[in-house]
Amino acid sequence: MSHRRYALIGAGHRAQMYVDALIGRYSDEAELVAICEPNPVRAQYYVDRVVATGHAAPAVYAPADLERMIRSERVDRTIVCARDDLHAELIVRSLDAGAEVVVEKPLTIDAASAAEIEDAIDRTGREVVITFNYRYSPRNSALRQVIQDGTIGQVTSVDFSWMLDTKHGADYFRRWHREKVHSGGLLVHKSSHHFDLVNWWLRSEPRRVFASGGLRFYGSENAAARGIRNRAERGTHDAGAPGARDPFELDLRDDERLKSLYLDAEQHDGYLRDRDVFGEGITIEDNLALIVDYASGATLSYSLNAHAPWEGYRVAVNGTLGRAELEVVERGAVLADEGLHPVLDPSAADAGRSGSLRPEGERLLVQRHWEAPYEVPIVAAGEGGHGGGDALLLADVFEGPGDDPLARPADWRDGVRSICVGIAGNRSLETGLPVRVDELGIRLLENDIRTAPAGSVRA
């Protein structure tokens, strides 16, 4: 593969995985030549990280100069790690300026901008790759293999529950994700991962969505109802500031990376990374439940809780020949005296062992009709986040996907099919009615309906 020139768009926390890959494992075939970021402190953080490894400093551009950056730096590919509601504009501008795109999930947050991306891809013929790293996690790949092999027959239903604990789940209510206009809510920002897994496991497309849920734990009204008052507006404060320090507060001074990326940078844009989870202005839900009908005839029952005392997920897949059950405990308990660090997201790295009655671990059981259950081995793919899955994902991104019998590499079509569940779910929350995905106004979804008869599956 020829040497590719990359530009990073958005220099926040998530960008580090890509920067480290470009200056490390993939530096022979790829080069980070530019960073497009409005905040000079965050941009400089990654410039310094690149230079510290002996590589040439990437040029820094403002978002308004994205097209000039692509032309001047001869960028082959942009990596979009900006705020979710900015994805579509940055993707379309990159494509029109001559670059392919790698984008963090979600692809975008609403139907109109998804249609704009589709139009730009049709217009330019350029590639958009979306990075669904959960597909590469060995436990999720193992479940795909069981279903794909036909071990449990044709899938009839899926029961999927995801628990975000009060360390990780609360973090979405401190930062920009707490405003649905920026993130699409957890149904789009977080659950798009989960909906993509189901789409991929089933090799089918969602057809209709009914949702229920609300903000029932975080936020000022819920806090007042439970007698929680006199809180500091942010977690980074001195002992004498209003409000007693508690397990929900994130003090950016406790983590050098967060301090450098956000606390030291906030003077330039006013963005606060550590807002009170029981403060005003939260417009996303923390409890969600969905029913999703699939083209294959299967039904998904999905729930998300963002204030659980432990973190992990449970998936039960029912088929005509039996049942597969995947249970994952990523963090068995959140204790009041342990603080928020070192790990907010336990799936991204080893969070340590809790030693509790709910030990961290994973188990995939299969039980066919009239047979005893048996355990399917889950083999780690290597070191790193998501059981080594992140490393496999990065190899597909930077070296190009090869033949994969599990079809893990994803493109923009998979991105659309994942967010359409959350977008339809948000509409259902607003109206109280089920929503058909082919009525969202996205051409790809309309074509899915026209070209795939009920009961069909795709590779």
Short mmCIF file of C-alpha atoms in Angstrom, two decimals:
data_model
loop_
_atom_site.label_atom_id
_atom_site.label_comp_id
_atom_site.label_asym_id
_atom_site.label_seq_id
_atom_site.Cartn_x
_atom_site.Cartn_y
_atom_site.Cartn_z
CA MET A 1 0.00 0.00 0.00
CA SER A 2 1.28 3.47 -0.83
CA HIS A 3 2.29 5.97 1.84
CA ARG A 4 -0.77 7.94 2.97
CA ARG A 5 -0.86 11.46 4.36
CA TYR A 6 -3.34 11.97 7.21
CA ALA A 7 -4.89 14.99 8.88
CA LEU A 8 -6.56 14.86 12.29
CA ILE A 9 -9.77 16.87 12.69
CA GLY A 10 -10.57 17.33 16.37
CA ALA A 11 -7.81 16.97 18.95
CA GLY A 12 -9.65 15.75 22.02
CA HIS A 13 -9.20 12.70 24.23
CA ARG A 14 -10.24 10.10 21.65
CA ALA A 15 -7.75 11.37 19.07
CA GLN A 16 -4.80 9.88 20.93
CA MET A 17 -5.47 6.34 19.71
CA TYR A 18 -5.04 7.47 16.10
CA VAL A 19 -2.10 9.78 16.74
CA ASP A 20 -0.20 7.07 18.59
CA ALA A 21 -0.90 4.61 15.78
CA LEU A 22 0.38 7.07 13.15
CA ILE A 23 3.62 7.85 15.00
CA GLY A 24 4.09 4.26 16.13
CA ARG A 25 3.05 0.98 14.53
CA TYR A 26 1.97 2.52 11.19
CA SER A 27 4.57 5.25 10.73
CA ASP A 28 6.13 3.44 7.75
CA GLU A 29 2.94 3.56 5.68
CA ALA A 30 1.20 6.61 7.11
CA GLU A 31 2.11 10.11 8.27
CA LEU A 32 0.24 12.72 10.33
CA VAL A 33 0.88 15.92 8.37
CA ALA A 34 -1.75 18.26 9.82
CA ILE A 35 -4.08 18.89 12.75
CA CYS A 36 -7.33 20.81 12.30
CA GLU A 37 -8.44 22.07 15.71
CA PRO A 38 -9.87 25.40 16.92
CA ASN A 39 -8.29 25.23 20.37
CA PRO A 40 -4.53 26.00 20.21
CA VAL A 41 -3.74 24.25 23.49
CA ARG A 42 -5.26 20.95 22.41
CA ALA A 43 -3.63 21.17 19.00
CA GLN A 44 -0.24 21.82 20.60
CA TYR A 45 -0.67 18.87 22.96
CA TYR A 46 -0.65 16.50 19.98
CA VAL A 47 2.02 18.42 18.07
CA ASP A 48 4.29 17.96 21.10
CA ARG A 49 3.38 14.27 21.30
CA VAL A 50 4.34 13.77 17.65
CA VAL A 51 7.59 15.72 17.91
CA ALA A 52 8.60 13.87 21.09
CA THR A 53 8.83 10.65 19.07
CA GLY A 54 11.16 12.18 16.49
CA HIS A 55 8.59 12.86 13.78
CA ALA A 56 8.12 16.16 11.97
CA ALA A 57 5.63 18.51 13.58
CA PRO A 58 2.23 18.43 11.86
CA ALA A 59 0.93 21.76 10.61
CA VAL A 60 -1.99 23.27 12.55
CA TYR A 61 -5.07 24.70 10.85
CA ALA A 62 -8.35 26.19 12.02
CA PRO A 63 -11.58 24.45 10.94
CA ALA A 64 -12.35 27.33 8.56
CA ASP A 65 -9.20 26.39 6.63
CA LEU A 66 -9.97 22.69 6.25
CA GLU A 67 -10.07 22.79 2.44
CA ARG A 68 -6.83 24.76 2.25
CA MET A 69 -5.23 22.27 4.64
CA ILE A 70 -6.19 19.32 2.45
CA ARG A 71 -4.80 21.01 -0.65
CA SER A 72 -1.64 22.49 0.87
CA GLU A 73 -0.65 19.41 2.86
CA ARG A 74 -1.72 16.98 0.10
CA VAL A 75 -3.91 15.09 2.55
CA ASP A 76 -5.11 11.67 1.44
CA ARG A 77 -7.34 10.99 4.45
CA THR A 78 -8.83 12.94 7.31
CA ILE A 79 -9.61 11.38 10.70
CA VAL A 80 -12.67 13.03 12.21
CA CYS A 81 -12.73 13.03 16.02
CA ALA A 82 -14.70 16.24 16.49
CA ARG A 83 -17.97 16.71 18.35
CA ASP A 84 -20.73 14.48 16.98
CA ASP A 85 -22.92 17.22 15.53
CA LEU A 86 -19.94 18.51 13.52
CA HIS A 87 -19.17 15.16 11.87
CA ALA A 88 -21.38 15.56 8.81
CA GLU A 89 -20.08 18.99 7.82
CA LEU A 90 -16.45 17.91 8.27
CA ILE A 91 -16.99 14.67 6.34
CA VAL A 92 -18.70 16.44 3.43
CA ARG A 93 -16.08 19.18 3.28
CA SER A 94 -13.26 16.64 3.36
CA LEU A 95 -14.78 14.58 0.57
CA ASP A 96 -15.42 17.63 -1.61
CA ALA A 97 -11.87 18.87 -1.02
CA GLY A 98 -10.38 15.60 -2.28
CA ALA A 99 -9.75 13.46 0.82
CA GLU A 100 -11.15 10.17 2.02
CA VAL A 101 -12.45 10.05 5.60
CA VAL A 102 -12.07 7.93 8.70
CA VAL A 103 -14.67 8.91 11.30
CA GLU A 104 -15.33 8.02 14.91
CA LYS A 105 -18.79 6.74 15.69
CA PRO A 106 -21.48 7.95 15.39
CA LEU A 107 -21.41 8.84 11.71
CA THR A 108 -23.66 11.82 12.50
CA ILE A 109 -26.63 12.57 14.76
CA ASP A 110 -29.70 13.12 12.55
CA ALA A 111 -31.33 12.00 9.33
CA ALA A 112 -30.81 15.22 7.37
CA SER A 113 -27.04 15.24 7.85
CA ALA A 114 -26.83 11.49 7.12
CA ALA A 115 -28.49 12.21 3.77
CA GLU A 116 -25.93 14.98 3.12
CA ILE A 117 -23.10 12.52 3.69
CA GLU A 118 -24.67 10.02 1.30
CA ASP A 119 -25.02 12.73 -1.35
CA ALA A 120 -21.37 13.74 -0.94
CA ILE A 121 -20.20 10.13 -1.28
CA ASP A 122 -22.27 9.71 -4.45
CA ARG A 123 -20.95 13.02 -5.79
CA THR A 124 -17.26 12.38 -5.10
CA GLY A 125 -16.96 8.59 -5.19
CA ARG A 126 -14.65 8.76 -2.16
CA GLU A 127 -14.51 6.40 0.80
CA VAL A 128 -15.80 6.94 4.35
CA VAL A 129 -14.67 4.39 6.96
CA ILE A 130 -16.34 4.30 10.37
CA THR A 131 -14.49 2.79 13.30
CA PHE A 132 -16.75 0.35 15.13
CA ASN A 133 -14.18 -1.13 17.49
CA TYR A 134 -16.74 -3.22 19.41
CA ARG A 135 -16.98 -5.55 16.40
CA TYR A 136 -13.33 -6.45 16.93
CA SER A 137 -13.66 -7.28 20.62
CA PRO A 138 -13.05 -11.06 20.82
CA ARG A 139 -16.21 -11.76 22.83
CA ASN A 140 -18.42 -9.99 20.30
CA SER A 141 -16.64 -11.71 17.42
CA ALA A 142 -17.17 -15.06 19.14
CA LEU A 143 -20.92 -14.45 19.34
CA ARG A 144 -21.00 -13.46 15.67
CA GLN A 145 -19.25 -16.74 14.81
CA VAL A 146 -21.81 -18.78 16.77
CA ILE A 147 -24.71 -17.09 14.97
CA GLN A 148 -23.01 -17.16 11.58
CA ASP A 149 -22.28 -20.88 11.88
CA GLY A 150 -25.99 -21.56 12.38
CA THR A 151 -25.40 -23.16 15.77
CA ILE A 152 -28.62 -21.76 17.22
CA GLY A 153 -30.53 -21.74 13.94
CA GLN A 154 -32.38 -18.73 12.56
CA VAL A 155 -32.44 -15.90 15.09
CA THR A 156 -35.92 -15.05 16.35
CA SER A 157 -35.15 -12.44 19.01
CA VAL A 158 -32.35 -10.64 20.87
CA ASP A 159 -32.46 -9.37 24.45
CA PHE A 160 -29.66 -6.82 25.01
CA SER A 161 -29.08 -4.90 28.27
CA TRP A 162 -26.20 -2.44 28.70
CA MET A 163 -25.21 -1.04 32.09
CA LEU A 164 -23.05 2.08 32.35
CA ASP A 165 -21.89 2.61 35.91
CA THR A 166 -21.69 5.77 37.99
CA LYS A 167 -18.06 6.25 36.99
CA HIS A 168 -18.36 5.85 33.20
CA GLY A 169 -22.05 6.59 32.66
CA ALA A 170 -21.91 9.79 34.69
CA ASP A 171 -19.17 11.12 32.44
CA TYR A 172 -21.62 11.66 29.57
CA PHE A 173 -23.48 14.09 31.82
CA ARG A 174 -20.41 16.25 32.57
CA ARG A 175 -19.42 17.18 29.03
CA TRP A 176 -20.95 18.22 25.72
CA HIS A 177 -22.73 14.87 25.35
CA ARG A 178 -25.27 16.07 27.95
CA GLU A 179 -26.87 18.32 25.32
CA LYS A 180 -28.82 16.31 22.75
CA VAL A 181 -28.33 18.96 20.07
CA HIS A 182 -24.61 18.11 20.13
CA SER A 183 -24.68 14.33 20.67
CA GLY A 184 -28.08 13.02 19.63
CA GLY A 185 -28.35 11.65 23.17
CA LEU A 186 -27.07 8.29 24.33
CA LEU A 187 -29.32 6.52 21.79
CA VAL A 188 -27.09 7.94 19.05
CA HIS A 189 -23.74 8.65 20.66
CA LYS A 190 -23.34 5.53 22.79
CA SER A 191 -25.98 3.07 21.60
CA SER A 192 -24.94 3.32 17.94
CA HIS A 193 -22.14 0.94 18.97
CA HIS A 194 -24.68 -1.50 20.34
CA PHE A 195 -27.10 -1.23 17.43
CA ASP A 196 -24.23 -1.82 15.02
CA LEU A 197 -23.37 -4.99 16.92
CA VAL A 198 -26.92 -6.29 16.56
CA ASN A 199 -27.07 -5.34 12.87
CA TRP A 200 -23.76 -7.14 12.36
CA TRP A 201 -24.64 -10.18 14.47
CA LEU A 202 -27.93 -10.64 12.63
CA ARG A 203 -26.67 -9.59 9.17
CA SER A 204 -29.95 -7.75 8.79
CA GLU A 205 -31.37 -4.22 8.77
CA PRO A 206 -33.64 -2.49 11.29
CA ARG A 207 -37.14 -1.68 10.07
CA ARG A 208 -39.20 -0.16 12.91
CA VAL A 209 -38.34 1.32 16.31
CA PHE A 210 -40.40 2.04 19.41
CA ALA A 211 -38.70 3.77 22.34
CA SER A 212 -39.40 4.79 25.90
CA GLY A 213 -37.18 6.51 28.42
CA GLY A 214 -36.19 9.71 30.15
CA LEU A 215 -33.83 11.61 32.44
CA ARG A 216 -34.57 9.96 35.77
CA PHE A 217 -31.34 10.08 37.80
CA TYR A 218 -29.04 12.91 36.71
CA GLY A 219 -29.99 16.57 36.29
CA SER A 220 -31.13 19.32 38.63
CA GLU A 221 -34.79 18.27 38.93
CA ASN A 222 -33.95 14.72 39.93
CA ALA A 223 -31.33 15.97 42.37
CA ALA A 224 -33.79 18.37 44.00
CA ALA A 225 -36.40 15.62 44.33
CA ARG A 226 -33.86 13.50 46.22
CA GLY A 227 -32.70 16.39 48.41
CA ILE A 228 -29.35 16.88 46.66
CA ARG A 229 -28.54 20.61 46.86
CA ASN A 230 -25.73 23.16 47.19
CA ARG A 231 -23.40 21.51 44.73
CA ALA A 232 -20.36 23.03 43.04
CA GLU A 233 -20.96 23.85 39.36
CA ARG A 234 -17.89 21.84 38.36
CA GLY A 235 -15.72 19.09 39.74
CA THR A 236 -12.44 20.99 39.62
CA HIS A 237 -12.68 23.21 42.67
CA ASP A 238 -10.85 23.88 45.90
CA ALA A 239 -12.04 22.57 49.24
CA GLY A 240 -13.47 25.94 50.20
CA ALA A 241 -15.76 26.15 47.15
CA PRO A 242 -19.50 25.54 47.56
CA GLY A 243 -20.50 21.91 47.71
CA ALA A 244 -18.83 18.92 49.30
CA ARG A 245 -16.64 16.72 47.12
CA ASP A 246 -18.34 13.46 46.21
CA PRO A 247 -17.90 10.43 43.93
CA PHE A 248 -19.68 12.16 41.03
CA GLU A 249 -17.14 14.96 40.76
CA LEU A 250 -14.33 14.87 38.22
CA ASP A 251 -11.35 17.01 39.22
CA LEU A 252 -9.34 17.56 36.06
CA ARG A 253 -6.23 18.24 38.14
CA ASP A 254 -6.15 14.57 39.14
CA ASP A 255 -5.23 13.45 35.62
CA GLU A 256 -2.40 15.14 33.74
CA ARG A 257 -3.80 14.27 30.33
CA LEU A 258 -7.27 15.65 31.05
CA LYS A 259 -5.71 18.71 32.66
CA SER A 260 -3.58 19.37 29.57
CA LEU A 261 -6.36 18.78 27.05
CA TYR A 262 -9.18 20.56 28.84
CA LEU A 263 -8.41 22.53 32.00
CA ASP A 264 -5.40 24.27 30.44
CA ALA A 265 -7.35 24.81 27.21
CA GLU A 266 -10.67 26.15 28.47
CA GLN A 267 -9.53 29.79 28.43
CA HIS A 268 -9.63 29.67 24.61
CA ASP A 269 -13.15 28.34 24.08
CA GLY A 270 -14.87 28.17 27.46
CA TYR A 271 -15.53 24.43 27.20
CA LEU A 272 -15.88 22.83 30.65
CA ARG A 273 -15.12 19.11 30.77
CA ASP A 274 -16.10 18.64 34.41
CA ARG A 275 -19.63 20.05 34.85
CA ASP A 276 -21.88 18.84 37.65
CA VAL A 277 -23.97 15.83 36.63
CA PHE A 278 -26.79 17.19 38.81
CA GLY A 279 -26.68 20.65 37.25
CA GLU A 280 -28.95 22.53 34.88
CA GLY A 281 -29.12 22.12 31.11
CA ILE A 282 -29.03 18.33 30.67
CA THR A 283 -31.29 17.32 27.76
CA ILE A 284 -30.37 13.66 27.23
CA GLU A 285 -31.90 10.55 28.80
CA ASP A 286 -30.23 8.24 31.32
CA ASN A 287 -32.76 5.37 31.15
CA LEU A 288 -33.78 3.99 27.75
CA ALA A 289 -35.67 1.00 26.36
CA LEU A 290 -36.35 0.08 22.72
CA ILE A 291 -38.12 -2.53 20.65
CA VAL A 292 -36.65 -2.88 17.14
CA ASP A 293 -38.11 -5.00 14.33
CA TYR A 294 -35.64 -6.41 11.79
CA ALA A 295 -35.96 -7.34 8.13
CA SER A 296 -35.02 -10.92 9.01
CA GLY A 297 -38.07 -11.21 11.24
CA ALA A 298 -36.10 -10.99 14.48
CA THR A 299 -37.00 -8.55 17.26
CA LEU A 300 -34.51 -6.67 19.45
CA SER A 301 -35.37 -5.74 23.03
CA TYR A 302 -32.75 -3.21 24.19
CA SER A 303 -32.17 -1.27 27.39
CA LEU A 304 -29.54 1.19 28.58
CA ASN A 305 -28.98 2.43 32.12
CA ALA A 306 -26.38 5.15 32.74
CA HIS A 307 -26.27 5.07 36.56
CA ALA A 308 -25.75 1.40 37.38
CA PRO A 309 -23.54 0.31 40.32
CA TRP A 310 -21.57 -1.98 37.98
CA GLU A 311 -20.64 -1.88 34.31
CA GLY A 312 -21.12 -4.47 31.60
CA TYR A 313 -23.71 -6.02 29.34
CA ARG A 314 -25.84 -9.09 28.78
CA VAL A 315 -26.96 -10.41 25.41
CA ALA A 316 -29.28 -13.34 24.87
CA VAL A 317 -29.86 -14.48 21.28
CA ASN A 318 -32.75 -16.86 20.75
CA GLY A 319 -32.85 -19.05 17.68
CA THR A 320 -34.86 -21.87 16.18
CA LEU A 321 -32.26 -24.40 17.41
CA GLY A 322 -31.37 -22.91 20.78
CA ARG A 323 -29.93 -19.89 22.58
CA ALA A 324 -26.60 -18.09 23.01
CA GLU A 325 -25.88 -15.95 26.08
CA LEU A 326 -23.01 -13.50 26.43
CA GLU A 327 -22.42 -11.90 29.81
CA VAL A 328 -19.67 -9.32 30.33
CA VAL A 329 -18.68 -7.62 33.59
CA GLU A 330 -16.23 -4.83 32.84
CA ARG A 331 -16.27 -3.36 36.36
CA GLY A 332 -17.93 -5.21 39.20
CA ALA A 333 -18.38 -2.30 41.56
CA VAL A 334 -17.79 1.43 41.93
CA LEU A 335 -16.66 2.24 45.46
CA ALA A 336 -17.07 5.69 46.98
CA ASP A 337 -13.48 6.06 48.16
CA GLU A 338 -11.67 5.00 44.98
CA GLY A 339 -12.11 8.23 42.99
CA LEU A 340 -12.77 8.50 39.28
CA HIS A 341 -9.34 7.49 38.08
CA PRO A 342 -7.43 5.84 36.61
CA VAL A 343 -10.07 4.44 34.26
CA LEU A 344 -13.43 6.01 33.42
CA ASP A 345 -14.29 3.57 30.60
CA PRO A 346 -13.41 0.05 31.76
CA SER A 347 -13.70 -1.39 28.25
CA ALA A 348 -10.86 0.81 26.99
CA ALA A 349 -8.28 -0.65 29.38
CA ASP A 350 -7.97 -3.01 32.32
CA ALA A 351 -9.88 -1.38 35.17
CA GLY A 352 -8.48 -3.80 37.73
CA ARG A 353 -10.23 -6.52 39.68
CA SER A 354 -12.91 -5.51 42.14
CA GLY A 355 -12.64 -8.63 44.27
CA SER A 356 -16.40 -8.50 44.75
CA LEU A 357 -19.17 -11.06 44.32
CA ARG A 358 -19.44 -9.72 40.76
CA PRO A 359 -15.94 -10.44 39.40
CA GLU A 360 -14.82 -8.87 36.13
CA GLY A 361 -14.92 -11.31 33.27
CA GLU A 362 -16.84 -12.63 30.29
CA ARG A 363 -18.63 -15.82 29.40
CA LEU A 364 -20.37 -17.04 26.25
CA LEU A 365 -22.74 -19.97 26.73
CA VAL A 366 -24.57 -21.87 24.02
CA GLN A 367 -27.42 -24.24 24.70
CA ARG A 368 -29.22 -26.06 21.92
CA HIS A 369 -32.65 -27.57 22.42
CA TRP A 370 -32.60 -30.85 24.40
CA GLU A 371 -28.87 -30.47 25.12
CA ALA A 372 -26.79 -29.30 28.06
CA PRO A 373 -25.19 -25.83 27.82
CA TYR A 374 -21.53 -25.47 26.92
CA GLU A 375 -19.09 -22.59 27.09
CA VAL A 376 -17.53 -21.12 23.95
CA PRO A 377 -13.89 -20.08 24.47
CA ILE A 378 -13.16 -16.36 24.05
CA VAL A 379 -9.58 -15.90 22.92
CA ALA A 380 -7.99 -12.48 23.45
CA ALA A 381 -6.74 -10.86 20.27
CA GLY A 382 -3.74 -9.32 22.05
CA GLU A 383 -2.91 -6.40 24.30
CA GLY A 384 -4.79 -3.12 24.38
CA GLY A 385 -8.32 -1.82 24.63
CA HIS A 386 -11.40 -3.97 24.02
CA GLY A 387 -9.48 -7.21 24.53
CA GLY A 388 -7.02 -6.37 21.76
CA GLY A 389 -9.84 -5.40 19.42
CA ASP A 390 -8.57 -1.82 19.03
CA ALA A 391 -5.31 -3.12 17.54
CA LEU A 392 -7.22 -5.20 14.97
CA LEU A 393 -9.35 -2.20 14.08
CA LEU A 394 -6.32 0.04 13.58
CA ALA A 395 -4.73 -2.56 11.32
CA ASP A 396 -7.81 -2.48 9.09
CA VAL A 397 -7.87 1.33 9.10
CA PHE A 398 -4.21 1.94 8.30
CA GLU A 399 -3.18 -1.17 6.36
CA GLY A 400 -6.47 -1.76 4.63
CA PRO A 401 -8.97 -4.50 5.45
CA GLY A 402 -8.18 -7.94 4.14
CA ASP A 403 -10.49 -10.90 3.82
CA ASP A 404 -12.42 -11.23 7.06
CA PRO A 405 -14.83 -14.15 7.42
CA LEU A 406 -16.63 -12.19 10.15
CA ALA A 407 -17.02 -9.03 8.01
CA ARG A 408 -15.79 -6.72 10.78
CA PRO A 409 -14.60 -3.72 8.70
CA ALA A 410 -17.40 -1.13 8.51
CA ASP A 411 -18.18 1.68 6.10
CA TRP A 412 -20.61 4.59 6.01
CA ARG A 413 -23.53 2.30 5.20
CA ASP A 414 -23.03 0.48 8.48
CA GLY A 415 -22.78 3.87 10.16
CA VAL A 416 -26.16 4.90 8.75
CA ARG A 417 -27.82 1.63 9.71
CA SER A 418 -26.55 1.96 13.29
CA ILE A 419 -27.60 5.58 13.88
CA CYS A 420 -30.99 5.12 12.22
CA VAL A 421 -32.12 3.11 15.25
CA GLY A 422 -31.17 5.92 17.62
CA ILE A 423 -32.59 8.64 15.34
CA ALA A 424 -35.87 6.76 15.02
CA GLY A 425 -35.77 6.12 18.76
CA ASN A 426 -35.46 9.84 19.46
CA ARG A 427 -38.46 10.51 17.22
CA SER A 428 -40.40 7.82 19.04
CA LEU A 429 -39.52 9.41 22.39
CA GLU A 430 -40.92 12.72 21.08
CA THR A 431 -44.12 11.31 19.60
CA GLY A 432 -44.84 8.26 21.72
CA LEU A 433 -45.29 6.27 18.51
CA PRO A 434 -43.31 3.60 16.63
CA VAL A 435 -41.18 4.97 13.79
CA ARG A 436 -40.29 3.25 10.50
CA VAL A 437 -36.68 3.81 9.49
CA ASP A 438 -37.57 4.14 5.79
CA GLU A 439 -39.54 7.27 6.70
CA LEU A 440 -36.50 9.10 8.09
CA GLY A 441 -35.59 10.57 4.69
CA ILE A 442 -32.33 8.67 4.09
CA ARG A 443 -32.07 7.12 0.64
CA LEU A 444 -29.99 4.13 1.78
CA LEU A 445 -32.66 3.04 4.24
CA GLU A 446 -35.40 3.44 1.66
CA ASN A 447 -33.37 1.25 -0.71
CA ASP A 448 -32.92 -1.35 2.05
CA ILE A 449 -36.69 -1.68 2.24
CA ARG A 450 -37.19 -1.87 -1.52
CA THR A 451 -34.40 -4.32 -2.29
CA ALA A 452 -34.48 -6.71 0.67
CA PRO A 453 -37.61 -8.83 1.17
CA ALA A 454 -38.64 -9.75 4.68
CA GLY A 455 -36.56 -12.57 6.06
CA SER A 456 -33.50 -11.74 3.97
CA VAL A 457 -30.04 -11.20 5.39
CA ARG A 458 -26.91 -9.56 4.09
CA ALA A 459 -23.30 -10.66 4.36
#
